[in-house]
JSON list of C-alpha atoms in Angstrom, two decimals:
[
{"chain": "A", "resi": 1019, "resn": "MET", "atom": "CA", "xyz": [4.68, 16.03, 8.74]},
{"chain": "A", "resi": 1020, "resn": "THR", "atom": "CA", "xyz": [5.45, 18.11, 11.80]},
{"chain": "A", "resi": 1021, "resn": "GLY", "atom": "CA", "xyz": [9.10, 17.97, 12.80]},
{"chain": "A", "resi": 1022, "resn": "ILE", "atom": "CA", "xyz": [8.94, 19.01, 16.45]},
{"chain": "A", "resi": 1023, "resn": "GLY", "atom": "CA", "xyz": [11.95, 17.45, 18.17]},
{"chain": "A", "resi": 1024, "resn": "LYS", "atom": "CA", "xyz": [13.36, 16.01, 14.94]},
{"chain": "A", "resi": 1025, "resn": "THR", "atom": "CA", "xyz": [16.73, 16.85, 13.39]},
{"chain": "A", "resi": 1026, "resn": "LEU", "atom": "CA", "xyz": [17.85, 17.23, 9.78]},
{"chain": "A", "resi": 1027, "resn": "LEU", "atom": "CA", "xyz": [21.49, 16.91, 8.71]},
{"chain": "A", "resi": 1028, "resn": "LEU", "atom": "CA", "xyz": [21.95, 18.85, 5.47]},
{"chain": "A", "resi": 1029, "resn": "ILE", "atom": "CA", "xyz": [25.18, 18.11, 3.58]},
{"chain": "A", "resi": 1030, "resn": "GLY", "atom": "CA", "xyz": [25.94, 21.06, 1.32]},
{"chain": "A", "resi": 1031, "resn": "GLY", "atom": "CA", "xyz": [24.32, 23.87, 3.24]},
{"chain": "A", "resi": 1032, "resn": "THR", "atom": "CA", "xyz": [25.55, 26.78, 1.13]},
{"chain": "A", "resi": 1033, "resn": "SER", "atom": "CA", "xyz": [24.17, 25.52, -2.19]},
{"chain": "A", "resi": 1034, "resn": "ASP", "atom": "CA", "xyz": [20.90, 26.94, -3.54]},
{"chain": "A", "resi": 1035, "resn": "ILE", "atom": "CA", "xyz": [19.07, 23.63, -3.13]},
{"chain": "A", "resi": 1036, "resn": "GLY", "atom": "CA", "xyz": [20.68, 23.07, 0.26]},
{"chain": "A", "resi": 1037, "resn": "ARG", "atom": "CA", "xyz": [19.57, 26.44, 1.62]},
{"chain": "A", "resi": 1038, "resn": "ALA", "atom": "CA", "xyz": [16.05, 25.96, 0.30]},
{"chain": "A", "resi": 1039, "resn": "THR", "atom": "CA", "xyz": [15.80, 22.46, 1.77]},
{"chain": "A", "resi": 1040, "resn": "ALA", "atom": "CA", "xyz": [17.08, 23.53, 5.19]},
{"chain": "A", "resi": 1041, "resn": "LEU", "atom": "CA", "xyz": [14.56, 26.38, 5.22]},
{"chain": "A", "resi": 1042, "resn": "ILE", "atom": "CA", "xyz": [11.66, 24.07, 4.35]},
{"chain": "A", "resi": 1043, "resn": "TYR", "atom": "CA", "xyz": [12.56, 21.73, 7.22]},
{"chain": "A", "resi": 1044, "resn": "ALA", "atom": "CA", "xyz": [13.10, 24.61, 9.66]},
{"chain": "A", "resi": 1045, "resn": "GLU", "atom": "CA", "xyz": [9.71, 26.05, 8.74]},
{"chain": "A", "resi": 1046, "resn": "ALA", "atom": "CA", "xyz": [8.19, 22.68, 9.64]},
{"chain": "A", "resi": 1047, "resn": "GLY", "atom": "CA", "xyz": [9.71, 22.83, 13.12]},
{"chain": "A", "resi": 1048, "resn": "TRP", "atom": "CA", "xyz": [12.82, 20.70, 12.60]},
{"chain": "A", "resi": 1049, "resn": "ASN", "atom": "CA", "xyz": [16.19, 21.37, 14.16]},
{"chain": "A", "resi": 1050, "resn": "VAL", "atom": "CA", "xyz": [18.84, 21.67, 11.45]},
{"chain": "A", "resi": 1051, "resn": "LEU", "atom": "CA", "xyz": [22.52, 20.74, 11.25]},
{"chain": "A", "resi": 1052, "resn": "LEU", "atom": "CA", "xyz": [24.19, 22.48, 8.29]},
{"chain": "A", "resi": 1053, "resn": "THR", "atom": "CA", "xyz": [27.54, 21.52, 6.78]},
{"chain": "A", "resi": 1054, "resn": "GLY", "atom": "CA", "xyz": [29.83, 23.24, 4.31]},
{"chain": "A", "resi": 1055, "resn": "ARG", "atom": "CA", "xyz": [33.48, 23.70, 3.41]},
{"chain": "A", "resi": 1056, "resn": "LYS", "atom": "CA", "xyz": [33.76, 27.19, 4.91]},
{"chain": "A", "resi": 1057, "resn": "ARG", "atom": "CA", "xyz": [32.37, 27.60, 8.40]},
{"chain": "A", "resi": 1058, "resn": "SER", "atom": "CA", "xyz": [31.81, 31.34, 8.00]},
{"chain": "A", "resi": 1059, "resn": "ALA", "atom": "CA", "xyz": [29.68, 30.85, 4.88]},
{"chain": "A", "resi": 1060, "resn": "VAL", "atom": "CA", "xyz": [27.62, 28.09, 6.48]},
{"chain": "A", "resi": 1061, "resn": "GLN", "atom": "CA", "xyz": [27.17, 30.18, 9.63]},
{"chain": "A", "resi": 1062, "resn": "ARG", "atom": "CA", "xyz": [25.66, 33.01, 7.57]},
{"chain": "A", "resi": 1063, "resn": "GLU", "atom": "CA", "xyz": [23.10, 30.60, 6.15]},
{"chain": "A", "resi": 1064, "resn": "ALA", "atom": "CA", "xyz": [22.38, 29.17, 9.58]},
{"chain": "A", "resi": 1065, "resn": "ASP", "atom": "CA", "xyz": [21.85, 32.62, 11.09]},
{"chain": "A", "resi": 1066, "resn": "ASP", "atom": "CA", "xyz": [19.50, 33.61, 8.27]},
{"chain": "A", "resi": 1067, "resn": "ILE", "atom": "CA", "xyz": [17.41, 30.43, 8.55]},
{"chain": "A", "resi": 1068, "resn": "SER", "atom": "CA", "xyz": [17.23, 30.74, 12.32]},
{"chain": "A", "resi": 1069, "resn": "ALA", "atom": "CA", "xyz": [16.15, 34.39, 12.08]},
{"chain": "A", "resi": 1070, "resn": "ARG", "atom": "CA", "xyz": [13.46, 33.56, 9.54]},
{"chain": "A", "resi": 1071, "resn": "THR", "atom": "CA", "xyz": [12.02, 30.53, 11.33]},
{"chain": "A", "resi": 1072, "resn": "GLY", "atom": "CA", "xyz": [13.13, 30.54, 14.95]},
{"chain": "A", "resi": 1073, "resn": "ALA", "atom": "CA", "xyz": [14.54, 27.04, 14.45]},
{"chain": "A", "resi": 1074, "resn": "LYS", "atom": "CA", "xyz": [17.70, 25.77, 16.11]},
{"chain": "A", "resi": 1075, "resn": "VAL", "atom": "CA", "xyz": [20.38, 25.65, 13.41]},
{"chain": "A", "resi": 1076, "resn": "LEU", "atom": "CA", "xyz": [23.87, 24.34, 14.18]},
{"chain": "A", "resi": 1077, "resn": "VAL", "atom": "CA", "xyz": [26.91, 24.38, 11.90]},
{"chain": "A", "resi": 1078, "resn": "HIS", "atom": "CA", "xyz": [29.60, 21.81, 11.10]},
{"chain": "A", "resi": 1079, "resn": "GLU", "atom": "CA", "xyz": [32.56, 22.42, 8.79]},
{"chain": "A", "resi": 1080, "resn": "LEU", "atom": "CA", "xyz": [32.89, 19.56, 6.31]},
{"chain": "A", "resi": 1081, "resn": "ASP", "atom": "CA", "xyz": [34.68, 19.19, 2.99]},
{"chain": "A", "resi": 1082, "resn": "ILE", "atom": "CA", "xyz": [33.12, 16.41, 0.91]},
{"chain": "A", "resi": 1083, "resn": "LEU", "atom": "CA", "xyz": [36.55, 15.67, -0.60]},
{"chain": "A", "resi": 1084, "resn": "ALA", "atom": "CA", "xyz": [38.19, 15.19, 2.82]},
{"chain": "A", "resi": 1085, "resn": "THR", "atom": "CA", "xyz": [37.04, 11.59, 3.11]},
{"chain": "A", "resi": 1086, "resn": "SER", "atom": "CA", "xyz": [39.64, 10.70, 5.76]},
{"chain": "A", "resi": 1087, "resn": "ARG", "atom": "CA", "xyz": [37.76, 12.96, 8.19]},
{"chain": "A", "resi": 1088, "resn": "PHE", "atom": "CA", "xyz": [34.32, 11.41, 7.69]},
{"chain": "A", "resi": 1089, "resn": "GLU", "atom": "CA", "xyz": [34.52, 8.93, 10.55]},
{"chain": "A", "resi": 1090, "resn": "ASP", "atom": "CA", "xyz": [35.46, 11.67, 13.01]},
{"chain": "A", "resi": 1091, "resn": "PHE", "atom": "CA", "xyz": [32.65, 13.86, 11.68]},
{"chain": "A", "resi": 1092, "resn": "VAL", "atom": "CA", "xyz": [30.00, 11.16, 12.02]},
{"chain": "A", "resi": 1093, "resn": "GLY", "atom": "CA", "xyz": [31.30, 10.42, 15.51]},
{"chain": "A", "resi": 1094, "resn": "VAL", "atom": "CA", "xyz": [30.73, 13.98, 16.74]},
{"chain": "A", "resi": 1095, "resn": "VAL", "atom": "CA", "xyz": [27.41, 14.75, 15.05]},
{"chain": "A", "resi": 1096, "resn": "SER", "atom": "CA", "xyz": [24.91, 15.07, 17.86]},
{"chain": "A", "resi": 1097, "resn": "PRO", "atom": "CA", "xyz": [22.13, 14.30, 18.01]},
{"chain": "A", "resi": 1098, "resn": "LEU", "atom": "CA", "xyz": [22.15, 11.56, 15.40]},
{"chain": "A", "resi": 1099, "resn": "PRO", "atom": "CA", "xyz": [19.77, 13.06, 12.82]},
{"chain": "A", "resi": 1100, "resn": "ASP", "atom": "CA", "xyz": [16.42, 11.62, 11.89]},
{"chain": "A", "resi": 1101, "resn": "THR", "atom": "CA", "xyz": [16.98, 12.54, 8.23]},
{"chain": "A", "resi": 1102, "resn": "VAL", "atom": "CA", "xyz": [20.11, 13.28, 6.23]},
{"chain": "A", "resi": 1103, "resn": "VAL", "atom": "CA", "xyz": [19.91, 15.03, 2.86]},
{"chain": "A", "resi": 1104, "resn": "CYS", "atom": "CA", "xyz": [23.03, 15.25, 0.71]},
{"chain": "A", "resi": 1105, "resn": "VAL", "atom": "CA", "xyz": [22.76, 17.89, -2.00]},
{"chain": "A", "resi": 1106, "resn": "VAL", "atom": "CA", "xyz": [26.49, 18.17, -2.80]},
{"chain": "A", "resi": 1107, "resn": "GLY", "atom": "CA", "xyz": [27.24, 18.42, -6.49]},
{"chain": "A", "resi": 1108, "resn": "GLU", "atom": "CA", "xyz": [29.73, 19.90, -8.95]},
{"chain": "A", "resi": 1109, "resn": "LEU", "atom": "CA", "xyz": [28.94, 20.12, -12.66]},
{"chain": "A", "resi": 1110, "resn": "GLY", "atom": "CA", "xyz": [32.46, 21.04, -13.69]},
{"chain": "A", "resi": 1111, "resn": "GLU", "atom": "CA", "xyz": [33.48, 21.47, -17.32]},
{"chain": "A", "resi": 1112, "resn": "GLN", "atom": "CA", "xyz": [33.30, 18.46, -19.61]},
{"chain": "A", "resi": 1113, "resn": "SER", "atom": "CA", "xyz": [35.87, 19.78, -22.10]},
{"chain": "A", "resi": 1114, "resn": "ARG", "atom": "CA", "xyz": [38.30, 20.56, -19.29]},
{"chain": "A", "resi": 1115, "resn": "ALA", "atom": "CA", "xyz": [37.73, 17.16, -17.69]},
{"chain": "A", "resi": 1116, "resn": "GLU", "atom": "CA", "xyz": [38.72, 15.53, -20.98]},
{"chain": "A", "resi": 1117, "resn": "ARG", "atom": "CA", "xyz": [42.11, 17.28, -20.82]},
{"chain": "A", "resi": 1118, "resn": "GLU", "atom": "CA", "xyz": [42.84, 17.53, -17.11]},
{"chain": "A", "resi": 1119, "resn": "LEU", "atom": "CA", "xyz": [42.77, 14.45, -14.90]},
{"chain": "A", "resi": 1120, "resn": "ASP", "atom": "CA", "xyz": [42.63, 16.52, -11.71]},
{"chain": "A", "resi": 1121, "resn": "HIS", "atom": "CA", "xyz": [39.47, 18.27, -12.85]},
{"chain": "A", "resi": 1122, "resn": "ALA", "atom": "CA", "xyz": [37.83, 15.00, -13.88]},
{"chain": "A", "resi": 1123, "resn": "ALA", "atom": "CA", "xyz": [38.79, 13.45, -10.54]},
{"chain": "A", "resi": 1124, "resn": "MET", "atom": "CA", "xyz": [37.30, 16.41, -8.65]},
{"chain": "A", "resi": 1125, "resn": "ILE", "atom": "CA", "xyz": [33.99, 16.01, -10.48]},
{"chain": "A", "resi": 1126, "resn": "MET", "atom": "CA", "xyz": [33.88, 12.27, -9.84]},
{"chain": "A", "resi": 1127, "resn": "ARG", "atom": "CA", "xyz": [34.87, 12.53, -6.19]},
{"chain": "A", "resi": 1128, "resn": "THR", "atom": "CA", "xyz": [32.49, 15.41, -5.42]},
{"chain": "A", "resi": 1129, "resn": "ASN", "atom": "CA", "xyz": [29.47, 13.79, -7.03]},
{"chain": "A", "resi": 1130, "resn": "PHE", "atom": "CA", "xyz": [30.11, 10.14, -6.16]},
{"chain": "A", "resi": 1131, "resn": "GLU", "atom": "CA", "xyz": [32.96, 9.15, -3.89]},
{"chain": "A", "resi": 1132, "resn": "GLY", "atom": "CA", "xyz": [32.44, 11.72, -1.13]},
{"chain": "A", "resi": 1133, "resn": "PRO", "atom": "CA", "xyz": [28.63, 11.51, -0.89]},
{"chain": "A", "resi": 1134, "resn": "ALA", "atom": "CA", "xyz": [28.61, 7.70, -1.13]},
{"chain": "A", "resi": 1135, "resn": "LEU", "atom": "CA", "xyz": [31.21, 7.18, 1.59]},
{"chain": "A", "resi": 1136, "resn": "LEU", "atom": "CA", "xyz": [29.59, 9.68, 3.95]},
{"chain": "A", "resi": 1137, "resn": "LEU", "atom": "CA", "xyz": [26.05, 8.40, 3.45]},
{"chain": "A", "resi": 1138, "resn": "GLY", "atom": "CA", "xyz": [27.33, 4.85, 3.88]},
{"chain": "A", "resi": 1139, "resn": "LEU", "atom": "CA", "xyz": [28.76, 5.71, 7.30]},
{"chain": "A", "resi": 1140, "resn": "LEU", "atom": "CA", "xyz": [25.56, 7.43, 8.38]},
{"chain": "A", "resi": 1141, "resn": "ALA", "atom": "CA", "xyz": [23.54, 4.47, 7.10]},
{"chain": "A", "resi": 1142, "resn": "GLU", "atom": "CA", "xyz": [25.36, 2.18, 9.53]},
{"chain": "A", "resi": 1143, "resn": "ARG", "atom": "CA", "xyz": [24.43, 4.44, 12.45]},
{"chain": "A", "resi": 1144, "resn": "PHE", "atom": "CA", "xyz": [20.83, 4.60, 11.29]},
{"chain": "A", "resi": 1145, "resn": "ALA", "atom": "CA", "xyz": [20.66, 0.81, 10.87]},
{"chain": "A", "resi": 1146, "resn": "ALA", "atom": "CA", "xyz": [22.02, 0.28, 14.39]},
{"chain": "A", "resi": 1147, "resn": "ARG", "atom": "CA", "xyz": [19.30, 2.59, 15.72]},
{"chain": "A", "resi": 1148, "resn": "GLY", "atom": "CA", "xyz": [16.64, 0.99, 13.52]},
{"chain": "A", "resi": 1149, "resn": "SER", "atom": "CA", "xyz": [15.33, 4.19, 11.96]},
{"chain": "A", "resi": 1150, "resn": "GLY", "atom": "CA", "xyz": [16.22, 7.12, 9.75]},
{"chain": "A", "resi": 1151, "resn": "THR", "atom": "CA", "xyz": [15.84, 8.53, 6.26]},
{"chain": "A", "resi": 1152, "resn": "ILE", "atom": "CA", "xyz": [18.69, 9.07, 3.79]},
{"chain": "A", "resi": 1153, "resn": "VAL", "atom": "CA", "xyz": [18.16, 11.29, 0.75]},
{"chain": "A", "resi": 1154, "resn": "GLY", "atom": "CA", "xyz": [20.80, 11.48, -1.97]},
{"chain": "A", "resi": 1155, "resn": "ILE", "atom": "CA", "xyz": [20.51, 14.02, -4.77]},
{"chain": "A", "resi": 1156, "resn": "SER", "atom": "CA", "xyz": [21.53, 12.36, -7.99]},
{"chain": "A", "resi": 1157, "resn": "SER", "atom": "CA", "xyz": [20.77, 13.52, -11.54]},
{"chain": "A", "resi": 1158, "resn": "VAL", "atom": "CA", "xyz": [19.01, 12.59, -14.76]},
{"chain": "A", "resi": 1159, "resn": "ALA", "atom": "CA", "xyz": [22.49, 12.97, -16.27]},
{"chain": "A", "resi": 1160, "resn": "GLY", "atom": "CA", "xyz": [23.28, 9.59, -14.72]},
{"chain": "A", "resi": 1161, "resn": "ASP", "atom": "CA", "xyz": [20.46, 7.81, -16.56]},
{"chain": "A", "resi": 1162, "resn": "ARG", "atom": "CA", "xyz": [22.52, 7.57, -19.75]},
{"chain": "A", "resi": 1163, "resn": "GLY", "atom": "CA", "xyz": [25.97, 8.81, -20.69]},
{"chain": "A", "resi": 1164, "resn": "ARG", "atom": "CA", "xyz": [25.88, 11.77, -23.07]},
{"chain": "A", "resi": 1165, "resn": "ALA", "atom": "CA", "xyz": [28.76, 13.40, -24.95]},
{"chain": "A", "resi": 1166, "resn": "SER", "atom": "CA", "xyz": [28.10, 16.80, -23.39]},
{"chain": "A", "resi": 1167, "resn": "ASN", "atom": "CA", "xyz": [28.57, 15.79, -19.72]},
{"chain": "A", "resi": 1168, "resn": "TYR", "atom": "CA", "xyz": [29.59, 12.14, -19.40]},
{"chain": "A", "resi": 1169, "resn": "VAL", "atom": "CA", "xyz": [32.13, 12.70, -16.58]},
{"chain": "A", "resi": 1170, "resn": "TYR", "atom": "CA", "xyz": [29.50, 14.34, -14.39]},
{"chain": "A", "resi": 1171, "resn": "GLY", "atom": "CA", "xyz": [26.89, 11.85, -15.61]},
{"chain": "A", "resi": 1172, "resn": "ALA", "atom": "CA", "xyz": [29.11, 8.87, -14.81]},
{"chain": "A", "resi": 1173, "resn": "ALA", "atom": "CA", "xyz": [29.63, 10.13, -11.25]},
{"chain": "A", "resi": 1174, "resn": "LYS", "atom": "CA", "xyz": [25.90, 10.62, -10.74]},
{"chain": "A", "resi": 1175, "resn": "ALA", "atom": "CA", "xyz": [25.22, 7.18, -12.22]},
{"chain": "A", "resi": 1176, "resn": "GLY", "atom": "CA", "xyz": [27.61, 5.78, -9.62]},
{"chain": "A", "resi": 1177, "resn": "LEU", "atom": "CA", "xyz": [25.72, 7.57, -6.83]},
{"chain": "A", "resi": 1178, "resn": "THR", "atom": "CA", "xyz": [22.39, 6.30, -8.17]},
{"chain": "A", "resi": 1179, "resn": "ALA", "atom": "CA", "xyz": [23.70, 2.71, -8.18]},
{"chain": "A", "resi": 1180, "resn": "PHE", "atom": "CA", "xyz": [25.16, 3.12, -4.69]},
{"chain": "A", "resi": 1181, "resn": "LEU", "atom": "CA", "xyz": [21.87, 4.41, -3.28]},
{"chain": "A", "resi": 1182, "resn": "SER", "atom": "CA", "xyz": [19.99, 1.59, -5.00]},
{"chain": "A", "resi": 1183, "resn": "GLY", "atom": "CA", "xyz": [22.25, -1.03, -3.46]},
{"chain": "A", "resi": 1184, "resn": "LEU", "atom": "CA", "xyz": [22.12, 0.61, -0.04]},
{"chain": "A", "resi": 1185, "resn": "ARG", "atom": "CA", "xyz": [18.33, 0.73, -0.24]},
{"chain": "A", "resi": 1186, "resn": "ASN", "atom": "CA", "xyz": [18.20, -2.94, -1.16]},
{"chain": "A", "resi": 1187, "resn": "ARG", "atom": "CA", "xyz": [20.52, -3.95, 1.70]},
{"chain": "A", "resi": 1188, "resn": "LEU", "atom": "CA", "xyz": [18.67, -1.90, 4.32]},
{"chain": "A", "resi": 1189, "resn": "SER", "atom": "CA", "xyz": [15.19, -2.96, 3.25]},
{"chain": "A", "resi": 1190, "resn": "GLY", "atom": "CA", "xyz": [13.29, -4.00, 6.36]},
{"chain": "A", "resi": 1191, "resn": "SER", "atom": "CA", "xyz": [15.78, -2.35, 8.72]},
{"chain": "A", "resi": 1192, "resn": "GLY", "atom": "CA", "xyz": [13.67, 0.71, 9.42]},
{"chain": "A", "resi": 1193, "resn": "VAL", "atom": "CA", "xyz": [15.96, 2.91, 7.30]},
{"chain": "A", "resi": 1194, "resn": "ARG", "atom": "CA", "xyz": [14.62, 4.55, 4.13]},
{"chain": "A", "resi": 1195, "resn": "VAL", "atom": "CA", "xyz": [16.97, 5.41, 1.26]},
{"chain": "A", "resi": 1196, "resn": "LEU", "atom": "CA", "xyz": [15.68, 7.79, -1.40]},
{"chain": "A", "resi": 1197, "resn": "THR", "atom": "CA", "xyz": [17.17, 8.93, -4.69]},
{"chain": "A", "resi": 1198, "resn": "VAL", "atom": "CA", "xyz": [16.03, 12.35, -5.94]},
{"chain": "A", "resi": 1199, "resn": "LYS", "atom": "CA", "xyz": [16.70, 13.48, -9.49]},
{"chain": "A", "resi": 1200, "resn": "PRO", "atom": "CA", "xyz": [15.93, 17.19, -9.92]},
{"chain": "A", "resi": 1201, "resn": "GLY", "atom": "CA", "xyz": [16.63, 17.61, -13.64]},
{"chain": "A", "resi": 1202, "resn": "PHE", "atom": "CA", "xyz": [17.53, 21.16, -14.61]},
{"chain": "A", "resi": 1203, "resn": "VAL", "atom": "CA", "xyz": [17.43, 23.58, -11.67]},
{"chain": "A", "resi": 1204, "resn": "ARG", "atom": "CA", "xyz": [17.84, 27.33, -11.82]},
{"chain": "A", "resi": 1205, "resn": "THR", "atom": "CA", "xyz": [20.87, 27.74, -9.54]},
{"chain": "A", "resi": 1206, "resn": "ARG", "atom": "CA", "xyz": [24.31, 29.31, -9.51]},
{"chain": "A", "resi": 1207, "resn": "MET", "atom": "CA", "xyz": [25.67, 26.06, -10.98]},
{"chain": "A", "resi": 1208, "resn": "THR", "atom": "CA", "xyz": [23.50, 26.48, -14.10]},
{"chain": "A", "resi": 1209, "resn": "HIS", "atom": "CA", "xyz": [23.83, 30.26, -14.35]},
{"chain": "A", "resi": 1210, "resn": "GLY", "atom": "CA", "xyz": [24.22, 31.36, -17.97]},
{"chain": "A", "resi": 1211, "resn": "MET", "atom": "CA", "xyz": [22.81, 28.14, -19.39]},
{"chain": "A", "resi": 1212, "resn": "LYS", "atom": "CA", "xyz": [19.72, 28.28, -21.61]},
{"chain": "A", "resi": 1213, "resn": "LEU", "atom": "CA", "xyz": [17.28, 26.05, -19.73]},
{"chain": "A", "resi": 1214, "resn": "PRO", "atom": "CA", "xyz": [13.93, 24.74, -21.07]},
{"chain": "A", "resi": 1215, "resn": "PRO", "atom": "CA", "xyz": [11.18, 26.11, -18.79]},
{"chain": "A", "resi": 1216, "resn": "LEU", "atom": "CA", "xyz": [9.10, 22.91, -18.82]},
{"chain": "A", "resi": 1217, "resn": "LEU", "atom": "CA", "xyz": [12.06, 20.87, -17.56]},
{"chain": "A", "resi": 1218, "resn": "THR", "atom": "CA", "xyz": [13.53, 23.42, -15.15]},
{"chain": "A", "resi": 1219, "resn": "ALA", "atom": "CA", "xyz": [12.70, 23.55, -11.46]},
{"chain": "A", "resi": 1220, "resn": "GLU", "atom": "CA", "xyz": [13.38, 26.24, -8.87]},
{"chain": "A", "resi": 1221, "resn": "PRO", "atom": "CA", "xyz": [15.40, 25.40, -5.71]},
{"chain": "A", "resi": 1222, "resn": "ARG", "atom": "CA", "xyz": [12.32, 25.81, -3.49]},
{"chain": "A", "resi": 1223, "resn": "GLU", "atom": "CA", "xyz": [10.41, 23.38, -5.72]},
{"chain": "A", "resi": 1224, "resn": "VAL", "atom": "CA", "xyz": [13.15, 20.77, -5.34]},
{"chain": "A", "resi": 1225, "resn": "ALA", "atom": "CA", "xyz": [13.28, 21.34, -1.59]},
{"chain": "A", "resi": 1226, "resn": "GLN", "atom": "CA", "xyz": [9.53, 20.91, -1.24]},
{"chain": "A", "resi": 1227, "resn": "LYS", "atom": "CA", "xyz": [9.62, 17.66, -3.21]},
{"chain": "A", "resi": 1228, "resn": "ILE", "atom": "CA", "xyz": [12.43, 16.34, -1.00]},
{"chain": "A", "resi": 1229, "resn": "PHE", "atom": "CA", "xyz": [10.49, 17.17, 2.16]},
{"chain": "A", "resi": 1230, "resn": "THR", "atom": "CA", "xyz": [7.18, 15.80, 0.88]},
{"chain": "A", "resi": 1231, "resn": "VAL", "atom": "CA", "xyz": [8.65, 12.47, -0.21]},
{"chain": "A", "resi": 1232, "resn": "ALA", "atom": "CA", "xyz": [11.10, 12.01, 2.67]},
{"chain": "A", "resi": 1233, "resn": "GLU", "atom": "CA", "xyz": [8.73, 12.95, 5.47]},
{"chain": "A", "resi": 1234, "resn": "GLY", "atom": "CA", "xyz": [5.36, 12.04, 3.97]},
{"chain": "A", "resi": 1235, "resn": "SER", "atom": "CA", "xyz": [3.62, 8.72, 3.68]},
{"chain": "A", "resi": 1236, "resn": "ARG", "atom": "CA", "xyz": [3.59, 8.63, -0.12]},
{"chain": "A", "resi": 1237, "resn": "GLY", "atom": "CA", "xyz": [6.26, 8.57, -2.79]},
{"chain": "A", "resi": 1238, "resn": "GLY", "atom": "CA", "xyz": [8.56, 6.08, -4.44]},
{"chain": "A", "resi": 1239, "resn": "ASP", "atom": "CA", "xyz": [12.21, 5.30, -3.81]},
{"chain": "A", "resi": 1240, "resn": "VAL", "atom": "CA", "xyz": [13.43, 7.08, -6.95]},
{"chain": "A", "resi": 1241, "resn": "VAL", "atom": "CA", "xyz": [11.90, 10.51, -7.43]},
{"chain": "A", "resi": 1242, "resn": "TYR", "atom": "CA", "xyz": [12.04, 12.82, -10.43]},
{"chain": "A", "resi": 1243, "resn": "VAL", "atom": "CA", "xyz": [11.21, 16.33, -9.21]},
{"chain": "A", "resi": 1244, "resn": "ARG", "atom": "CA", "xyz": [9.21, 17.09, -12.34]},
{"chain": "A", "resi": 1245, "resn": "ARG", "atom": "CA", "xyz": [7.32, 14.02, -13.46]},
{"chain": "A", "resi": 1246, "resn": "ILE", "atom": "CA", "xyz": [7.93, 14.72, -17.14]},
{"chain": "A", "resi": 1247, "resn": "TRP", "atom": "CA", "xyz": [11.54, 13.59, -16.66]},
{"chain": "A", "resi": 1248, "resn": "ARG", "atom": "CA", "xyz": [10.60, 9.96, -16.02]},
{"chain": "A", "resi": 1249, "resn": "PRO", "atom": "CA", "xyz": [9.03, 9.23, -19.45]},
{"chain": "A", "resi": 1250, "resn": "LEU", "atom": "CA", "xyz": [11.58, 11.47, -21.16]},
{"chain": "A", "resi": 1251, "resn": "MET", "atom": "CA", "xyz": [14.52, 9.56, -19.73]},
{"chain": "A", "resi": 1252, "resn": "THR", "atom": "CA", "xyz": [12.80, 6.26, -20.47]},
{"chain": "A", "resi": 1253, "resn": "VAL", "atom": "CA", "xyz": [12.75, 7.28, -24.13]},
{"chain": "A", "resi": 1254, "resn": "ILE", "atom": "CA", "xyz": [16.37, 8.46, -24.06]},
{"chain": "A", "resi": 1255, "resn": "ARG", "atom": "CA", "xyz": [17.54, 5.19, -22.46]},
{"chain": "A", "resi": 1256, "resn": "SER", "atom": "CA", "xyz": [15.68, 3.17, -25.11]},
{"chain": "A", "resi": 1257, "resn": "ILE", "atom": "CA", "xyz": [17.33, 4.82, -28.14]},
{"chain": "A", "resi": 1258, "resn": "PRO", "atom": "CA", "xyz": [19.56, 2.25, -29.89]},
{"chain": "A", "resi": 1259, "resn": "GLU", "atom": "CA", "xyz": [23.26, 2.98, -29.51]},
{"chain": "A", "resi": 1260, "resn": "PRO", "atom": "CA", "xyz": [23.99, 3.49, -33.25]},
{"chain": "A", "resi": 1261, "resn": "ILE", "atom": "CA", "xyz": [21.28, 6.18, -33.40]},
{"chain": "A", "resi": 1262, "resn": "PHE", "atom": "CA", "xyz": [22.23, 7.67, -30.03]},
{"chain": "A", "resi": 1263, "resn": "LYS", "atom": "CA", "xyz": [25.83, 8.19, -31.14]},
{"chain": "A", "resi": 1264, "resn": "ARG", "atom": "CA", "xyz": [24.64, 10.29, -34.09]},
{"chain": "A", "resi": 1265, "resn": "LEU", "atom": "CA", "xyz": [22.52, 12.55, -31.87]},
{"chain": "A", "resi": 1266, "resn": "ARG", "atom": "CA", "xyz": [25.54, 13.95, -29.97]},
{"chain": "A", "resi": 1267, "resn": "LEU", "atom": "CA", "xyz": [23.40, 15.03, -27.02]}
]
């Protein structure tokens, strides 16, 4: 899985999972293109990764909500990466999203609209070249709508469906499309939440799973970082709706 001469485009380079993923790839010899909303913050991450690994790390400023700029961004990204990993996500506040349309829209656009549109543009470039790997970070929250986070879950469900359709369309084109569902991760986004240890991964664990599946010869198209999530979500999806409503998960 050596990456000598290969390039990773990491969308969301200042997130905990993004930093860990970029570092894993850089350690394997890949060149890295990092993006983020604030160039100064992304540059700090790039400098740190480069100092730790000696890898070439370049920076692009990109706001996932500024969809009108995506075509220009994709046009200037050079070289066209071998792999793109999009880790952008925003949990938001469910109770606030129920009251404030702007907050709900931000959650939906950050987790679905922005990533889907950007990955769709990159997919066209990859298909024209005849190679490339696209990794979208979705969530187990999208496997079934729950009262506690259904706005976030709905957005992630949309991303999961988008990646599934993209994967189906590009089958046989030389382009791989992977969906990764981390489950709970100990990050700044989940700070203060009481997380079950058995179901909670560390950022480095998620990053290693992404790298292993995306750049290895084994692994399915839809990946749960901790395997326990697959049977657990199968059970949750199978609960009859009248019972599920009473659970208030």
